Amino acid sequence: MEFSYEVEGGNFAKAGNAASGVKKVLKQLNVDPKIIKRIVVALYEGEVNVVAHAYKGNVLVDIDTNRIYIKIVDEGPGIPDIDLAMQVGYSTASAMVREMGFGAGMGLPNMKRNADIIDITSKVGEGTVVELTTKLTS
Amino acid sequence: MKVSDIIEKLNLKVTGGDEGLQNEVTGGYTSDLLSDVMGNVDEGQVWITLQTHRNVMAVASLKEVAAVIIVKDLEADENTISQSNDEGIPLLSSSMEAFELSGELYKLLNER
């Protein structure tokens, strides 16, 4: 089962739409609520990253009986140093984004903690691809 | 204890999400950082915050909190209230500040 969501850079009103949609589908599939929560946390953080940092992005979701695969692709500034970006507390978010309670440098670490496998590739000046894979059975 | 009980005992105002007033409250979490709440709040807890924008309700819904309480009589944005109604998650407000309100809620949830 495959579906995709558009994410608009700067549009915080829509942040969470993909996570909310995926949550509904996984509930219908009777996936363990604990696993659903991890997936939803990781995906929400990914959406917020696109909204806060990129110009636009796309979330591709592929679900089969054993696992969920999520690919978040954005057109944006890219991440010059991924190891640094993975550190808790490191953030390049704007003052406006921080005022909203985002940009605390917890997004990528939260994503790592809540996915079985995370792969990040990025090109400065072009964009970032984050791939998340999580098993649906415990 | 239900959301309606804490509203009465802590003298809270209901701003939205009436549908969820019978939600069971299992605890609380106080934070203004959305990623911190995303990572740490548990289902059924009451989330205490000073944030008023609609992403609060997105996080509240994804994490299935029992209710959100906005402190210091801060006014929630219009679309925060409408999303609270859509999700059926109570949006409450208090004149207390976060420290005081967290203490009162803690006392209430732990008294026998």
Short mmCIF file of C-alpha atoms in Angstrom, two decimals:
data_model
loop_
_atom_site.label_atom_id
_atom_site.label_comp_id
_atom_site.label_asym_id
_atom_site.label_seq_id
_atom_site.Cartn_x
_atom_site.Cartn_y
_atom_site.Cartn_z
CA MET A 1 0.00 0.00 0.00
CA GLU A 2 1.50 3.31 -1.10
CA PHE A 3 0.45 6.88 -0.64
CA SER A 4 2.03 10.31 -0.52
CA TYR A 5 1.55 13.74 1.02
CA GLU A 6 2.74 17.17 -0.02
CA VAL A 7 4.41 19.35 2.63
CA GLU A 8 4.66 23.12 2.15
CA GLY A 9 7.66 24.96 3.51
CA GLY A 10 6.62 27.56 6.08
CA ASN A 11 3.05 26.28 6.42
CA PHE A 12 2.82 25.15 10.03
CA ALA A 13 -0.96 24.86 9.84
CA LYS A 14 -0.61 21.68 7.80
CA ALA A 15 2.28 20.13 9.75
CA GLY A 16 1.09 16.77 11.03
CA ASN A 17 -1.29 15.94 8.18
CA ALA A 18 0.83 13.03 6.96
CA ALA A 19 1.36 11.73 10.50
CA SER A 20 -2.36 11.95 11.17
CA GLY A 21 -3.21 10.10 7.93
CA VAL A 22 -0.67 7.34 8.56
CA LYS A 23 -1.90 6.94 12.12
CA LYS A 24 -5.45 6.29 10.88
CA VAL A 25 -4.29 3.68 8.36
CA LEU A 26 -2.11 1.84 10.89
CA LYS A 27 -4.98 1.80 13.40
CA GLN A 28 -7.23 0.22 10.77
CA LEU A 29 -4.54 -2.39 10.20
CA ASN A 30 -4.56 -3.17 13.94
CA VAL A 31 -0.88 -2.40 14.39
CA ASP A 32 0.28 -2.38 18.03
CA PRO A 33 -0.49 1.15 19.41
CA LYS A 34 3.05 1.40 20.82
CA ILE A 35 4.53 0.88 17.36
CA ILE A 36 2.04 3.34 15.84
CA LYS A 37 3.15 5.99 18.34
CA ARG A 38 6.82 5.62 17.44
CA ILE A 39 6.06 5.91 13.73
CA VAL A 40 3.82 8.92 14.23
CA VAL A 41 6.39 10.77 16.38
CA ALA A 42 9.12 10.18 13.80
CA LEU A 43 6.94 11.23 10.87
CA TYR A 44 5.60 14.34 12.62
CA GLU A 45 9.14 15.51 13.38
CA GLY A 46 10.05 14.90 9.75
CA GLU A 47 7.13 16.99 8.54
CA VAL A 48 8.01 19.81 10.93
CA ASN A 49 11.60 19.76 9.65
CA VAL A 50 10.38 20.27 6.09
CA VAL A 51 7.99 23.05 7.15
CA ALA A 52 10.63 24.78 9.28
CA HIS A 53 13.63 24.49 6.96
CA ALA A 54 12.72 23.60 3.37
CA TYR A 55 10.74 25.22 0.55
CA LYS A 56 8.62 22.19 -0.19
CA GLY A 57 8.65 18.47 0.28
CA ASN A 58 6.94 15.18 -0.27
CA VAL A 59 6.27 12.28 2.09
CA LEU A 60 6.06 8.86 0.49
CA VAL A 61 4.65 6.07 2.63
CA ASP A 62 4.86 2.39 1.75
CA ILE A 63 3.24 -0.14 4.05
CA ASP A 64 3.37 -3.91 3.75
CA THR A 65 2.54 -6.62 6.26
CA ASN A 66 5.93 -6.51 7.98
CA ARG A 67 7.16 -2.97 7.85
CA ILE A 68 6.47 0.67 7.07
CA TYR A 69 8.88 2.62 4.89
CA ILE A 70 8.67 6.42 4.87
CA LYS A 71 10.67 8.63 2.53
CA ILE A 72 10.67 12.38 3.20
CA VAL A 73 12.17 14.30 0.29
CA ASP A 74 12.56 18.07 0.34
CA GLU A 75 13.82 20.90 -1.81
CA GLY A 76 15.67 23.10 0.61
CA PRO A 77 18.97 24.34 1.95
CA GLY A 78 20.25 20.84 2.79
CA ILE A 79 22.24 19.83 5.87
CA PRO A 80 25.99 20.61 5.70
CA ASP A 81 26.93 18.42 8.67
CA ILE A 82 24.51 15.57 9.40
CA ASP A 83 26.37 14.35 12.52
CA LEU A 84 26.08 17.82 14.01
CA ALA A 85 22.38 18.03 13.09
CA MET A 86 21.80 14.70 14.88
CA GLN A 87 23.11 16.13 18.17
CA VAL A 88 20.45 16.91 20.75
CA GLY A 89 20.14 20.68 21.17
CA TYR A 90 21.71 21.65 17.85
CA SER A 91 19.32 23.63 15.67
CA THR A 92 19.41 26.18 12.86
CA ALA A 93 15.72 27.11 13.23
CA SER A 94 14.63 30.75 12.99
CA ALA A 95 13.55 32.84 15.98
CA MET A 96 9.91 32.62 14.83
CA VAL A 97 10.07 28.82 14.69
CA ARG A 98 11.68 28.68 18.15
CA GLU A 99 9.02 30.93 19.60
CA MET A 100 6.41 28.38 18.52
CA GLY A 101 8.20 25.77 20.63
CA PHE A 102 9.95 24.06 17.74
CA GLY A 103 13.65 24.28 16.89
CA ALA A 104 14.93 22.91 20.19
CA GLY A 105 17.29 20.56 18.38
CA MET A 106 15.24 17.50 19.30
CA GLY A 107 13.63 16.65 15.97
CA LEU A 108 16.21 14.44 14.27
CA PRO A 109 17.20 12.71 17.56
CA ASN A 110 13.49 12.01 18.19
CA MET A 111 13.23 10.54 14.69
CA LYS A 112 16.27 8.32 15.23
CA ARG A 113 14.93 7.08 18.55
CA ASN A 114 11.52 6.26 17.09
CA ALA A 115 12.50 4.45 13.90
CA ASP A 116 14.23 1.07 13.50
CA ILE A 117 16.38 2.37 10.65
CA ILE A 118 17.02 5.99 9.67
CA ASP A 119 18.98 7.06 6.60
CA ILE A 120 19.71 10.69 5.85
CA THR A 121 21.29 12.01 2.67
CA SER A 122 21.60 15.69 1.91
CA LYS A 123 23.04 18.04 -0.69
CA VAL A 124 23.68 21.60 0.38
CA GLY A 125 21.66 23.98 -1.79
CA GLU A 126 19.44 21.19 -3.12
CA GLY A 127 17.67 19.32 -0.37
CA THR A 128 17.46 16.43 2.02
CA VAL A 129 16.12 12.88 1.92
CA VAL A 130 15.22 11.12 5.16
CA GLU A 131 14.23 7.45 5.00
CA LEU A 132 12.60 5.75 7.97
CA THR A 133 11.90 2.04 8.22
CA THR A 134 10.10 0.43 11.14
CA LYS A 135 8.88 -3.13 11.69
CA LEU A 136 5.12 -3.39 12.21
CA THR A 137 5.26 -6.54 14.30
CA SER A 138 7.04 -6.77 17.64
CA MET B 1 -10.25 11.06 37.58
CA LYS B 2 -11.93 12.59 34.55
CA VAL B 3 -11.18 15.85 32.74
CA SER B 4 -14.50 17.23 34.01
CA ASP B 5 -13.35 16.58 37.61
CA ILE B 6 -10.13 18.52 37.23
CA ILE B 7 -11.99 21.38 35.55
CA GLU B 8 -14.20 21.67 38.61
CA LYS B 9 -11.45 21.25 41.20
CA LEU B 10 -8.89 23.52 39.55
CA ASN B 11 -11.42 26.06 38.36
CA LEU B 12 -10.54 25.79 34.67
CA LYS B 13 -12.37 27.32 31.72
CA VAL B 14 -13.35 25.14 28.75
CA THR B 15 -12.34 26.77 25.45
CA GLY B 16 -13.04 23.82 23.15
CA GLY B 17 -13.30 20.06 22.69
CA ASP B 18 -16.34 19.47 24.92
CA GLU B 19 -16.68 15.99 23.46
CA GLY B 20 -13.66 14.77 25.46
CA LEU B 21 -14.66 16.03 28.90
CA GLN B 22 -15.17 12.47 30.12
CA ASN B 23 -11.60 11.45 29.12
CA GLU B 24 -9.76 9.65 31.90
CA VAL B 25 -6.69 11.53 33.22
CA THR B 26 -3.69 9.35 34.05
CA GLY B 27 -1.12 12.08 34.75
CA GLY B 28 0.32 15.31 33.46
CA TYR B 29 3.19 16.75 31.46
CA THR B 30 4.35 20.37 31.51
CA SER B 31 6.42 21.70 28.61
CA ASP B 32 6.44 24.41 25.94
CA LEU B 33 8.76 22.59 23.54
CA LEU B 34 6.67 20.65 21.05
CA SER B 35 9.36 18.09 20.26
CA ASP B 36 9.82 17.44 23.96
CA VAL B 37 6.09 16.80 24.32
CA MET B 38 6.09 14.70 21.15
CA GLY B 39 8.85 12.55 22.58
CA ASN B 40 7.72 12.31 26.19
CA VAL B 41 4.03 12.87 26.87
CA ASP B 42 1.96 9.71 27.39
CA GLU B 43 -1.55 8.93 26.21
CA GLY B 44 -4.12 10.07 28.78
CA GLN B 45 -1.95 12.75 30.36
CA VAL B 46 -2.95 16.39 30.65
CA TRP B 47 -0.53 18.69 28.83
CA ILE B 48 0.16 22.05 30.48
CA THR B 49 1.67 24.76 28.22
CA LEU B 50 1.82 28.45 27.34
CA GLN B 51 1.79 27.73 23.59
CA THR B 52 -1.45 28.82 21.90
CA HIS B 53 -1.02 28.02 18.19
CA ARG B 54 -2.78 25.16 16.41
CA ASN B 55 0.24 22.84 16.24
CA VAL B 56 -0.46 22.27 19.92
CA MET B 57 -3.63 20.43 18.92
CA ALA B 58 -1.79 18.46 16.21
CA VAL B 59 0.63 17.16 18.84
CA ALA B 60 -2.19 16.62 21.36
CA SER B 61 -4.12 14.57 18.83
CA LEU B 62 -1.18 12.46 17.62
CA LYS B 63 -0.22 11.65 21.22
CA GLU B 64 -3.85 11.22 22.38
CA VAL B 65 -3.54 13.40 25.48
CA ALA B 66 -6.60 13.67 27.75
CA ALA B 67 -6.68 17.48 27.57
CA VAL B 68 -4.53 20.57 27.03
CA ILE B 69 -4.41 23.36 29.61
CA ILE B 70 -3.16 26.79 28.53
CA VAL B 71 -1.77 28.77 31.45
CA LYS B 72 -1.83 32.43 32.55
CA ASP B 73 -5.15 33.14 30.85
CA LEU B 74 -3.40 33.20 27.46
CA GLU B 75 -5.88 33.08 24.60
CA ALA B 76 -5.73 30.19 22.17
CA ASP B 77 -5.72 31.04 18.45
CA GLU B 78 -9.05 30.66 16.66
CA ASN B 79 -7.83 27.67 14.61
CA THR B 80 -6.46 26.01 17.75
CA ILE B 81 -9.96 26.12 19.22
CA SER B 82 -11.58 24.80 16.04
CA GLN B 83 -9.09 21.93 15.84
CA SER B 84 -9.76 21.11 19.49
CA ASN B 85 -13.46 20.85 18.62
CA ASP B 86 -12.73 18.73 15.53
CA GLU B 87 -10.51 16.33 17.49
CA GLY B 88 -12.71 16.24 20.58
CA ILE B 89 -9.73 16.94 22.81
CA PRO B 90 -10.60 19.48 25.52
CA LEU B 91 -8.74 22.79 25.35
CA LEU B 92 -8.81 24.36 28.80
CA SER B 93 -7.45 27.54 30.28
CA SER B 94 -6.27 28.58 33.71
CA SER B 95 -5.28 31.86 35.33
CA MET B 96 -2.52 30.03 37.18
CA GLU B 97 1.04 29.84 35.86
CA ALA B 98 2.59 26.53 34.86
CA PHE B 99 4.46 25.90 38.15
CA GLU B 100 1.43 26.50 40.30
CA LEU B 101 -0.99 24.62 38.05
CA SER B 102 1.33 21.61 37.73
CA GLY B 103 1.62 21.49 41.52
CA GLU B 104 -2.14 21.65 42.01
CA LEU B 105 -2.76 18.95 39.39
CA TYR B 106 -0.05 16.73 40.87
CA LYS B 107 -1.60 17.05 44.31
CA LEU B 108 -5.06 16.30 42.95
CA LEU B 109 -3.98 13.20 41.02
CA ASN B 110 -2.01 11.80 43.95
CA GLU B 111 -4.43 12.38 46.79
CA ARG B 112 -6.43 9.46 48.16
#
